[in-house]
Amino acid sequence: MIEYDFEPVRGLPGTLPPGEWIVWQASPDWPAFRRSALHARWLALYFAVLVIAALGSGNAVGAAAIAGAGVILQGLLTLFAWAVARTTVYTLTNKRLVLRIGVALNKCVNLPLAQIAAADLRSHGGMAGDIALALKGPHRLGYAMLWPHARPWHLSCPQPMLRALVDAPRLAQALAQACAAAAPAGVVRAPAPTPDAAPGPALHGAAA
């Protein structure tokens, strides 16, 4: 992961070398990010339950205070989701996947396609979803360094995650095809369903 201030090509810290080209670029959809990554709906429900409980006990002042805190929290979640969507660019080239992340300071995560062992698609319903990336071998990417672009609960072996993509199945398929082309000895197959991942394109094979 590198930090940078100048961006000669949107989403990239430098110009592409000869023989490399952009396959697609995408950014999180902020309403989907707010809902799936920040769990805004569940938090709203939690505060609603607290308000009802306070009203049930006759504490109108407490209910008003809880409702106000809930509104402020939802506003902060919306602002953060919008900022993440505005500053995040996921770029797939024919050789690598680049994550430009960071709200206050731009950071770049550069993942050669041959380093990606699996790409698991988690659907949010319709065409929206996340793509979690399992990497081959040890790496130095920390969970806190990646968050919120990290697969939930994978703390010991963090996995980068492309969040809240509005056309996730098509983008996952293009990623699978690019990885297969970059490591032709590998095998492309669908992963077994997991609790937080719906069936989608996955890549398994040795690095080129």
Short mmCIF file of C-alpha atoms in Angstrom, two decimals, residues 53-122:
data_model
loop_
_atom_site.label_atom_id
_atom_site.label_comp_id
_atom_site.label_asym_id
_atom_site.label_seq_id
_atom_site.Cartn_x
_atom_site.Cartn_y
_atom_site.Cartn_z
CA ALA A 53 -39.00 1.43 25.22
CA ALA A 54 -38.45 4.92 26.63
CA LEU A 55 -41.96 6.02 25.66
CA GLY A 56 -43.38 2.84 27.17
CA SER A 57 -41.77 3.69 30.48
CA GLY A 58 -43.13 7.23 30.34
CA ASN A 59 -39.77 8.88 29.74
CA ALA A 60 -40.64 11.31 26.94
CA VAL A 61 -37.50 13.39 27.45
CA GLY A 62 -35.29 10.31 27.20
CA ALA A 63 -37.14 9.17 24.09
CA ALA A 64 -36.57 12.56 22.45
CA ALA A 65 -32.87 12.45 23.35
CA ILE A 66 -32.50 8.94 21.92
CA ALA A 67 -34.35 9.92 18.75
CA GLY A 68 -32.10 12.96 18.33
CA ALA A 69 -28.98 10.83 18.79
CA GLY A 70 -30.31 8.37 16.22
CA VAL A 71 -30.92 11.13 13.67
CA ILE A 72 -27.41 12.52 14.20
CA LEU A 73 -25.90 9.03 13.80
CA GLN A 74 -27.80 8.43 10.57
CA GLY A 75 -26.57 11.76 9.26
CA LEU A 76 -22.97 10.87 10.09
CA LEU A 77 -23.33 7.46 8.43
CA THR A 78 -24.74 9.09 5.31
CA LEU A 79 -21.91 11.63 5.19
CA PHE A 80 -19.26 8.94 5.63
CA ALA A 81 -20.83 6.68 3.01
CA TRP A 82 -20.95 9.57 0.53
CA ALA A 83 -17.30 10.46 1.26
CA VAL A 84 -16.17 6.84 0.78
CA ALA A 85 -18.02 6.57 -2.53
CA ARG A 86 -16.59 9.88 -3.71
CA THR A 87 -12.97 9.04 -2.87
CA THR A 88 -12.85 5.31 -3.73
CA VAL A 89 -12.00 3.96 -7.17
CA TYR A 90 -11.54 0.27 -7.95
CA THR A 91 -9.56 -0.24 -11.18
CA LEU A 92 -9.15 -3.54 -12.98
CA THR A 93 -6.50 -3.72 -15.67
CA ASN A 94 -5.37 -6.73 -17.66
CA LYS A 95 -2.51 -7.20 -15.16
CA ARG A 96 -3.65 -6.00 -11.73
CA LEU A 97 -6.43 -4.74 -9.50
CA VAL A 98 -5.87 -1.34 -7.92
CA LEU A 99 -7.85 -0.03 -4.96
CA ARG A 100 -7.65 3.72 -4.47
CA ILE A 101 -9.07 4.19 -0.98
CA GLY A 102 -8.94 6.67 1.90
CA VAL A 103 -11.27 9.56 2.71
CA ALA A 104 -8.72 11.94 4.24
CA LEU A 105 -5.58 10.61 2.54
CA ASN A 106 -5.48 8.70 -0.72
CA LYS A 107 -3.89 5.26 -0.47
CA CYS A 108 -3.31 2.76 -3.24
CA VAL A 109 -3.51 -1.04 -2.87
CA ASN A 110 -1.91 -2.73 -5.86
CA LEU A 111 -2.85 -6.41 -6.35
CA PRO A 112 -1.28 -8.32 -9.26
CA LEU A 113 -3.90 -10.61 -10.76
CA ALA A 114 -1.65 -13.64 -10.30
CA GLN A 115 -1.75 -12.97 -6.53
CA ILE A 116 -5.55 -13.31 -6.33
CA ALA A 117 -6.56 -16.83 -5.33
CA ALA A 118 -10.34 -16.36 -5.17
CA ALA A 119 -12.98 -13.71 -5.75
CA ASP A 120 -16.20 -14.36 -3.84
CA LEU A 121 -19.36 -12.47 -4.78
CA ARG A 122 -21.78 -11.51 -2.01
#
